[in-house]
PDB file of C-alpha atoms and ligand atoms in Angstrom:
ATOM      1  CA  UNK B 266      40.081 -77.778 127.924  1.00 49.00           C
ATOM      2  CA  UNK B 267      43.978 -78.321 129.069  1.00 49.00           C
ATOM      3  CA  UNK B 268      42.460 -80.056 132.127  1.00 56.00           C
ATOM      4  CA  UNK B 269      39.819 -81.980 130.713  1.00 61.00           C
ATOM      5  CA  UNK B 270      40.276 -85.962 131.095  1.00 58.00           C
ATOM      6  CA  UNK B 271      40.704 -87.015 127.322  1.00 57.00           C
ATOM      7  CA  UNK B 272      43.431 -84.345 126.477  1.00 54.00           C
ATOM      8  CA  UNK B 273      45.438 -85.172 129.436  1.00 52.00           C
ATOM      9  CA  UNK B 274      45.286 -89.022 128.448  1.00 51.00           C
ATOM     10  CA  UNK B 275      46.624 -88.119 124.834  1.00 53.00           C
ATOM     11  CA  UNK B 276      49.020 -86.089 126.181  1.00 50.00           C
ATOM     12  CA  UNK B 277      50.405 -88.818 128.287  1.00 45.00           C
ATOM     13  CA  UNK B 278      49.978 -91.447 125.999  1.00 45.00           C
ATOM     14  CA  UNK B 279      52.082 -89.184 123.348  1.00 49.00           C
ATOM     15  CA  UNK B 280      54.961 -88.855 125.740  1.00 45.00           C
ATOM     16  CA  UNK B 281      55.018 -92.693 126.711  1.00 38.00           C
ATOM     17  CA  UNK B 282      54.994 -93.438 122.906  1.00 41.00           C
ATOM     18  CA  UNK B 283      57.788 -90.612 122.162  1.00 40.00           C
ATOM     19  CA  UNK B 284      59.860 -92.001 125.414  1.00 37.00           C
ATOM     20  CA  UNK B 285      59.707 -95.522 124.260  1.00 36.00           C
ATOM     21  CA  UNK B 286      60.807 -95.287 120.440  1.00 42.00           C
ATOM     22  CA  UNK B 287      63.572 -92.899 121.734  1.00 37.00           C
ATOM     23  CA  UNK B 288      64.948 -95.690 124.100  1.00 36.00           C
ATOM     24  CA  UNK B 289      64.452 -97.987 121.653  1.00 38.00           C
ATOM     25  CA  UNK B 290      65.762 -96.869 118.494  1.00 36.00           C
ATOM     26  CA  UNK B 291      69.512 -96.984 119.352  1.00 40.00           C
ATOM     27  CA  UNK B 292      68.659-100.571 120.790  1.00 31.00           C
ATOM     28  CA  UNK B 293      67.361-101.613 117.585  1.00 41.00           C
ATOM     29  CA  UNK B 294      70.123-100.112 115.434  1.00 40.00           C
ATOM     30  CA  UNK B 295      72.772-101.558 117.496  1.00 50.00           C
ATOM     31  CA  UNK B 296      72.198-104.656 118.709  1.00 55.00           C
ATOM     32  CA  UNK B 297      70.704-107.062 116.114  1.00 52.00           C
ATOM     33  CA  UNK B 298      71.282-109.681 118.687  1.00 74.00           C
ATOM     34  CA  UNK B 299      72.856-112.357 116.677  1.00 84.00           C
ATOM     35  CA  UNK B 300      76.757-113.225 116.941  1.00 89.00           C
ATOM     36  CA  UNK B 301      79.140-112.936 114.055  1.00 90.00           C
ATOM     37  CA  UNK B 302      80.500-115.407 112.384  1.00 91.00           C
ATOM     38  CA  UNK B 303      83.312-115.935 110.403  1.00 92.00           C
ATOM     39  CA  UNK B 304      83.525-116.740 106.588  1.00 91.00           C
ATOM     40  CA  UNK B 305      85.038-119.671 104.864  1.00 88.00           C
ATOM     41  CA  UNK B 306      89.022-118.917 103.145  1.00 88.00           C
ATOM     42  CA  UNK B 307      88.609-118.022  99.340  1.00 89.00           C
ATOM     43  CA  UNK B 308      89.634-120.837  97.215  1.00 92.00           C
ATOM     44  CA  UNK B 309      91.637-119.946  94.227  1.00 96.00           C
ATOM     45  CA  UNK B 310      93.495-121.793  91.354  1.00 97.00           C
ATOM     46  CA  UNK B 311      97.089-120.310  90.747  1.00 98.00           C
ATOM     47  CA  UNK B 312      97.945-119.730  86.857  1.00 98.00           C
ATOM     48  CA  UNK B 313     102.210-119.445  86.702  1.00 98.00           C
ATOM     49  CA  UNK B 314     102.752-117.301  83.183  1.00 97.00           C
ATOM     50  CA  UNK B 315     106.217-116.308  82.230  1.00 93.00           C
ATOM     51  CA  UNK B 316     105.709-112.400  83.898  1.00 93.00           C
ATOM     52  CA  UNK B 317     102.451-112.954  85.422  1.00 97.00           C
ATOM     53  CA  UNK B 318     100.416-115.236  87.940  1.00 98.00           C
ATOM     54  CA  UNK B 319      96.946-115.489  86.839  1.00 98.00           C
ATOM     55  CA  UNK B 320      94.538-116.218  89.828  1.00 98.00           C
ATOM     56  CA  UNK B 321      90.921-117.748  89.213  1.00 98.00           C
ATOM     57  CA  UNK B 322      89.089-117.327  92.360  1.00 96.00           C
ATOM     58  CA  UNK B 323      86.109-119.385  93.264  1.00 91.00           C
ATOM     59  CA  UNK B 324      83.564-116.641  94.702  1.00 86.00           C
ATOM     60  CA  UNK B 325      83.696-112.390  94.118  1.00 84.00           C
ATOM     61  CA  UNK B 326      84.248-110.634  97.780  1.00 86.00           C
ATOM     62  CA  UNK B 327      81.627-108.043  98.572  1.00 87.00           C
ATOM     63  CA  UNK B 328      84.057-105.168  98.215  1.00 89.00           C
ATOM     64  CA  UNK B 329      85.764-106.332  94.925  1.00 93.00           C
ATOM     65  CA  UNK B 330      88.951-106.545  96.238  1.00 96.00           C
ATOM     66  CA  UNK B 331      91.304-109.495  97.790  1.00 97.00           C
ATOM     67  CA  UNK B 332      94.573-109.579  99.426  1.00 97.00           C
ATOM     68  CA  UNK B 333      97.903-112.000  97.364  1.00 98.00           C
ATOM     69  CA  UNK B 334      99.730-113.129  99.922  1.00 98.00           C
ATOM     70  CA  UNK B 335     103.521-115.085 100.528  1.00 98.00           C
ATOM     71  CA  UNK B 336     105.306-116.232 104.028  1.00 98.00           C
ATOM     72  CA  UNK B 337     108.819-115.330 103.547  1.00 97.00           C
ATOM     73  CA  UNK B 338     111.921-117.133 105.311  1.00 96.00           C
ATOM     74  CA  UNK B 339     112.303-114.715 107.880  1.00 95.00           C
ATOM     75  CA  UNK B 340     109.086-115.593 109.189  1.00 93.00           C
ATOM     76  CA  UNK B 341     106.997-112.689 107.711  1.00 97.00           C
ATOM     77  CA  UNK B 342     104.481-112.480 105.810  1.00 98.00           C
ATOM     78  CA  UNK B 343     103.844-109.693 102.312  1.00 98.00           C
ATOM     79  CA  UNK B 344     100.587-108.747 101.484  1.00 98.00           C
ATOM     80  CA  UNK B 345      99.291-107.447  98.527  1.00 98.00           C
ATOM     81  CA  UNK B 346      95.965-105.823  97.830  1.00 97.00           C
ATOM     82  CA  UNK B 347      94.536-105.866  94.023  1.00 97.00           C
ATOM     83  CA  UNK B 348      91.280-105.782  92.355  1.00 97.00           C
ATOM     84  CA  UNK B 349      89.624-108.440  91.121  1.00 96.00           C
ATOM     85  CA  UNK B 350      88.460-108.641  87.207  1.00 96.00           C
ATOM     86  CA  UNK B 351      86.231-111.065  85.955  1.00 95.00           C
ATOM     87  CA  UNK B 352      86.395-113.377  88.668  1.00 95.00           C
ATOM     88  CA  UNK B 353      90.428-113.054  88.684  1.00 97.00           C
ATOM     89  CA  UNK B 354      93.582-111.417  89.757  1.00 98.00           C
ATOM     90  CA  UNK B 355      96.961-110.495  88.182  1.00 98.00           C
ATOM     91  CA  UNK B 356     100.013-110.290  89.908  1.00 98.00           C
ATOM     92  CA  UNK B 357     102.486-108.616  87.486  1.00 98.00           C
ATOM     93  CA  UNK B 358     106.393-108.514  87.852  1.00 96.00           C
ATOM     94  CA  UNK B 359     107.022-104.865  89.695  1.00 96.00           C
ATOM     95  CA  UNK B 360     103.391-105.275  91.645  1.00 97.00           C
ATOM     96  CA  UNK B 361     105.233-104.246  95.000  1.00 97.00           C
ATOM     97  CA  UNK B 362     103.649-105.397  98.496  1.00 98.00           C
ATOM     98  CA  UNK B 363     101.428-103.150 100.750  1.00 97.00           C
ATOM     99  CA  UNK B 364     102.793-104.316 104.005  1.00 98.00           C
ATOM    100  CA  UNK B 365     104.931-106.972 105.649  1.00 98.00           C
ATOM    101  CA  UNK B 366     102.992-108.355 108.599  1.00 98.00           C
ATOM    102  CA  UNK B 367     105.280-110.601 111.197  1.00 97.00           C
ATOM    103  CA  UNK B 368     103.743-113.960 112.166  1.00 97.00           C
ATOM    104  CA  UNK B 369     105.137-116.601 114.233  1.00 95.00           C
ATOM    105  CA  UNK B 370     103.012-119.971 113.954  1.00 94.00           C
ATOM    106  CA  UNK B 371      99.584-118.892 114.337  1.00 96.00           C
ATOM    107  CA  UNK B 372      99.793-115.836 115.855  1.00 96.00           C
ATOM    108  CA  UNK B 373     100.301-112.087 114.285  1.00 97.00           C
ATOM    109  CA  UNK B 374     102.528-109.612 115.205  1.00 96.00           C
ATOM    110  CA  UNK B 375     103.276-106.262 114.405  1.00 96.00           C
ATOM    111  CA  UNK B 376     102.783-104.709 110.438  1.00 97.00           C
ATOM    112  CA  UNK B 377     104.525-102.103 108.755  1.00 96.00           C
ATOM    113  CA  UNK B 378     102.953-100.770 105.511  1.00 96.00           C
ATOM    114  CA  UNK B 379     105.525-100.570 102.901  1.00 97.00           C
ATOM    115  CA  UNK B 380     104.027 -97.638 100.944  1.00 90.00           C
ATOM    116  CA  UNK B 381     104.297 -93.990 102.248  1.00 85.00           C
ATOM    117  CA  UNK B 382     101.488 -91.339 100.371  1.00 82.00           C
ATOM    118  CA  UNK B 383     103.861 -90.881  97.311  1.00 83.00           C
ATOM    119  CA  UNK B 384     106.514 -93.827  97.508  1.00 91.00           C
ATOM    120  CA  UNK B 385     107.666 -97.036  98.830  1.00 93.00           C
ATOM    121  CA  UNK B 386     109.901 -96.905 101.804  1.00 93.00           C
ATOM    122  CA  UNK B 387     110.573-100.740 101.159  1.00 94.00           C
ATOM    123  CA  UNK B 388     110.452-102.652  97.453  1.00 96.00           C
ATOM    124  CA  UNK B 389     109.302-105.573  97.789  1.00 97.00           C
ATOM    125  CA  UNK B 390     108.235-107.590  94.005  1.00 98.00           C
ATOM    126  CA  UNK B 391     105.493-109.443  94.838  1.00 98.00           C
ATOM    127  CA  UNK B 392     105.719-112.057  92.114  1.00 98.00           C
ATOM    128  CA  UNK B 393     109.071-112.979  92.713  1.00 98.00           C
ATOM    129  CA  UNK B 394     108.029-113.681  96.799  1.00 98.00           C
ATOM    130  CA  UNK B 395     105.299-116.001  95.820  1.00 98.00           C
ATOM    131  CA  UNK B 396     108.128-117.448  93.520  1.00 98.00           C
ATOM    132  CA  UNK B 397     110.295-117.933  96.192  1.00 98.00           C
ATOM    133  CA  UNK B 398     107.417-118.906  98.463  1.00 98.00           C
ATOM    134  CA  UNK B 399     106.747-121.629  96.252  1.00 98.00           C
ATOM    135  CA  UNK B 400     110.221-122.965  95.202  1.00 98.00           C
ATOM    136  CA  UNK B 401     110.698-123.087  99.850  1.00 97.00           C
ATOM    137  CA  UNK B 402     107.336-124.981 100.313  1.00 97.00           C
ATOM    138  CA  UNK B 403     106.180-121.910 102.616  1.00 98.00           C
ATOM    139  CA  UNK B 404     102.827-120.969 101.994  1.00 97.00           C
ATOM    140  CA  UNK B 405     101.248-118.402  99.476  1.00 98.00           C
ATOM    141  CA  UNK B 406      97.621-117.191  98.688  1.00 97.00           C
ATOM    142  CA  UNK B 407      94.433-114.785  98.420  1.00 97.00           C
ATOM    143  CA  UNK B 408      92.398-113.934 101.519  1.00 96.00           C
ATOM    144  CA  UNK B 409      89.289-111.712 102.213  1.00 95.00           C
ATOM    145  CA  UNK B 410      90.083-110.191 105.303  1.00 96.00           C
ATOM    146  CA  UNK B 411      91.912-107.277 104.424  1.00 97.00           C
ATOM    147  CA  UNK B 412      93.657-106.876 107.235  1.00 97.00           C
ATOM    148  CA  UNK B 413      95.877-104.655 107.755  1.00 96.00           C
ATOM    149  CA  UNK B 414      94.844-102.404 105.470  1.00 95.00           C
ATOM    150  CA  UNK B 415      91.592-102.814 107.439  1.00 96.00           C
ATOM    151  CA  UNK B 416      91.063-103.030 110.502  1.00 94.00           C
ATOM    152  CA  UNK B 417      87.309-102.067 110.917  1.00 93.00           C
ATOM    153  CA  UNK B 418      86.050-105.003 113.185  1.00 92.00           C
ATOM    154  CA  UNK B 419      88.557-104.501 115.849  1.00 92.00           C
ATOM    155  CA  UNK B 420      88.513-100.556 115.691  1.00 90.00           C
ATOM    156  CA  UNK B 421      84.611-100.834 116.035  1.00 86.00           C
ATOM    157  CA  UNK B 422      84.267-103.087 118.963  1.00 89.00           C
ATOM    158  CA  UNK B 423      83.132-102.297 122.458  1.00 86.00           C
ATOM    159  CA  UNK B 424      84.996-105.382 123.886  1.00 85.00           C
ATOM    160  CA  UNK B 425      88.058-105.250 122.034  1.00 85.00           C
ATOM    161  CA  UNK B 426      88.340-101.730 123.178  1.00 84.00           C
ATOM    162  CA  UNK B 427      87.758-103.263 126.660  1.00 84.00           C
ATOM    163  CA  UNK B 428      90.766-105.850 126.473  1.00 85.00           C
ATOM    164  CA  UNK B 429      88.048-108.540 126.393  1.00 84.00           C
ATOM    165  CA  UNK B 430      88.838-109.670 122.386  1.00 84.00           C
ATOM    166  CA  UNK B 431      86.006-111.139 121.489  1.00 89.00           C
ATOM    167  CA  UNK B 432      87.633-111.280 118.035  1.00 91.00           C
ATOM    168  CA  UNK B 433      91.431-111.180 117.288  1.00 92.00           C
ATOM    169  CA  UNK B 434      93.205-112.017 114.116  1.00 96.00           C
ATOM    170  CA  UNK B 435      95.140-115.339 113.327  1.00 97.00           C
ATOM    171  CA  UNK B 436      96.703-117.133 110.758  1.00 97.00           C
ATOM    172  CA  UNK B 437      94.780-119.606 109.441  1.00 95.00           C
ATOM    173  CA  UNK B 438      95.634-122.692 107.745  1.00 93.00           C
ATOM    174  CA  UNK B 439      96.100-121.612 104.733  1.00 95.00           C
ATOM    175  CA  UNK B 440      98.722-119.215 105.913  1.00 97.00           C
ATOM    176  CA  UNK B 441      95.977-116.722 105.462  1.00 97.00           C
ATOM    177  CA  UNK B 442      95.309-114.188 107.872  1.00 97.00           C
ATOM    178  CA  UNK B 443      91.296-114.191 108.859  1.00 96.00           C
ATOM    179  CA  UNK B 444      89.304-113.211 112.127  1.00 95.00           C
ATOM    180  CA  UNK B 445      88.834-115.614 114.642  1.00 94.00           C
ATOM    181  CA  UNK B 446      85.209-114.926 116.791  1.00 92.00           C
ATOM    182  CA  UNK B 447      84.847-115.865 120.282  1.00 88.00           C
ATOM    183  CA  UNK B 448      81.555-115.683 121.891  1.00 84.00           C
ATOM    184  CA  UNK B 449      82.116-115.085 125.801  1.00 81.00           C
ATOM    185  CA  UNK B 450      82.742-111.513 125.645  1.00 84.00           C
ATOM    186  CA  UNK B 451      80.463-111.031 122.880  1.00 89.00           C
ATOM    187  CA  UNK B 452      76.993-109.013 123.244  1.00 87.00           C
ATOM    188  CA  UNK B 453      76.091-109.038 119.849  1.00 89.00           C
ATOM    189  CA  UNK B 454      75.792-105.652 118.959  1.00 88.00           C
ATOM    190  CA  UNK B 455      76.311-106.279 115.634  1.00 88.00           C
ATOM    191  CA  UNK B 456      78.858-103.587 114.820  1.00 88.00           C
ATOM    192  CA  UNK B 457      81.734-106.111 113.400  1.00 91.00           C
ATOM    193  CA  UNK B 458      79.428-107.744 110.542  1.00 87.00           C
ATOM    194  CA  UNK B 459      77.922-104.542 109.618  1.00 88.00           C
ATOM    195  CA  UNK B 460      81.369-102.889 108.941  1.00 90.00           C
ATOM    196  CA  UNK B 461      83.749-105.379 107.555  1.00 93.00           C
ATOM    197  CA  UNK B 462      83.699-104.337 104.260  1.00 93.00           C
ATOM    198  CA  UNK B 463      85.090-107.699 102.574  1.00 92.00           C
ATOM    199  CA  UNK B 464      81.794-109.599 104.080  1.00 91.00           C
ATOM    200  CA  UNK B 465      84.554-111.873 106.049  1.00 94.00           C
ATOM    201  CA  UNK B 466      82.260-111.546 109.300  1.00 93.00           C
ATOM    202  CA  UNK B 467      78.901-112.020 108.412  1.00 91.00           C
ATOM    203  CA  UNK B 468      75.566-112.073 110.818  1.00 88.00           C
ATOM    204  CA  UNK B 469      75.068-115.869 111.945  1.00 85.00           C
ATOM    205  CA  UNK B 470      71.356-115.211 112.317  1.00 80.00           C
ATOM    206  CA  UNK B 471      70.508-114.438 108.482  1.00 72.00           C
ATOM    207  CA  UNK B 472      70.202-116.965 105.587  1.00 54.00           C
ATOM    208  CA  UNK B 473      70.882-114.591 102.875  1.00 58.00           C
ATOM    209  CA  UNK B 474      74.347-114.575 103.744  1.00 55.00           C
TER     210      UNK B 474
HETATM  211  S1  SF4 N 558      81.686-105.750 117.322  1.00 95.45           S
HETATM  212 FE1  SF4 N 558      82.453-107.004 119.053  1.00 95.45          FE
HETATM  213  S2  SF4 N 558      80.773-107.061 120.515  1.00 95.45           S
HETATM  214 FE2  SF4 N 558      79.896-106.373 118.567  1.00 95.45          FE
HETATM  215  S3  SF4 N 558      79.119-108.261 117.569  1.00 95.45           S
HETATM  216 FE3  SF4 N 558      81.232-107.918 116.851  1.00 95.45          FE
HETATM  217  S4  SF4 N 558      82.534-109.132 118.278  1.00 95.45           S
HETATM  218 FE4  SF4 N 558      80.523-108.885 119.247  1.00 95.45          FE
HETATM  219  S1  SF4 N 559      86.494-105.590 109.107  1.00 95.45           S
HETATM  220 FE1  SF4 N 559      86.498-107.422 107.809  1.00 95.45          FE
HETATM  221  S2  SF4 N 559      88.098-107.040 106.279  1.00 95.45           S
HETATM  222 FE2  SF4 N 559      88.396-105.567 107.951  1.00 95.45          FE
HETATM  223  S3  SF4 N 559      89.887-106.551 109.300  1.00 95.45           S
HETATM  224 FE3  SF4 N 559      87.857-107.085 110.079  1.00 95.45          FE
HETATM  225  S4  SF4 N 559      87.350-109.063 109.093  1.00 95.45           S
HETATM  226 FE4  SF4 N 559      89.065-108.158 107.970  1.00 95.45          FE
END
């Protein structure tokens, strides 16, 4: 019977099938084949209270969350990361930035988060930087990419790792920090959109998004 024509053919065809869905299953996981692409700044109206700044924001993020930033003088930037409730975000006097980020033009430098696991190594009161931002005509806002505090995309990615950057992060012109995609080293496995928790890179082939 273990000779016999038909069982060897099922037995063959059972391996081809088992081969193929093995080589094929990472493929299909991995590579979606479409390219990232980058979603537009959030738009927000800024609400000056005596010790508050209310901010309406045009559109949720996907992970609830948005960074308040300010460019300082000294050509840094503070970042802030808060919740957002009912479509909106407080900034309270003694809110105290995350991290200072350097940026020069449009590139970024180096960050250094301001808060250790119990304290802050550096206090610095949000409300009165966008203040100040805003009283020196240097820019101040809300942005989805939560970079620094993330830093998913560019952990994640094959050709980043590679020194090929198919995405690196800029300062948009806004003053906002955001990813900026570029396709040559790109091959689309997918990774970037699929992890960026704020929904700032998205998949350009679907419509739902
Ligand atoms: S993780 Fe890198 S290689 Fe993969 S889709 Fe994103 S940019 Fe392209
Ligand atoms: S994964 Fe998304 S939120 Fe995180 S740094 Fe990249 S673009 Fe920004």
């Amino acid at each position: 019977m273990l000779r016999s024509p038909a069982f060897l053919a099922t037995l063959t065809f059972l391996a081809v099938a088992l081969g193929a869905r093995v080589a094929q299953a990472p493929w299909t996981e991995q590579f979606p084949g479409s390219y990232p692409r980058v979603h537009a700044p959030a738009d927000a109206r800024f609400e000056f209270l005596p010790d508050e700044i209310r901010i309406h924001l045009d559109e949720e993020t996907k992970s609830g969350r948005i960074i308040v930033f300010a460019h300082a003088a000294d050509g840094s930037l503070l970042g802030l990361l808060k919740p957002i409730v009912d479509g909106a975000v407080t900034v309270r006097r003694g809110d105290l930035a995350d991290y200072r980020l350097a940026v020069r033009g449009r590139e970024v430098g180096e960050h250094r988060l301001l808060k250790a696991m119990d304290r802050y190594v550096e206090r610095e009161d949000m409300l009165e930087r966008i203040l100040d931002a805003r009283a020196k005509g240097l820019r101040f806002g809300v942005q989805r990419c939560l970079y620094p505090i993330c830093n998913r995309c560019l952990d994640g990615c094959k050709s980043v790792m590679r020194g090929d950057f198919p995405i690196s992060m800029r300062v948009g012109e806004r003053g906002n920090v955001e990813p900026v995609f570029a396709k040559g080293s790109c091959p689309r496995c997918g990774k970037c959109f699929v992890w960026c928790p704020s929904g700032v890179i998205r998949d350009s082939g679907s419509l739902t998004n």
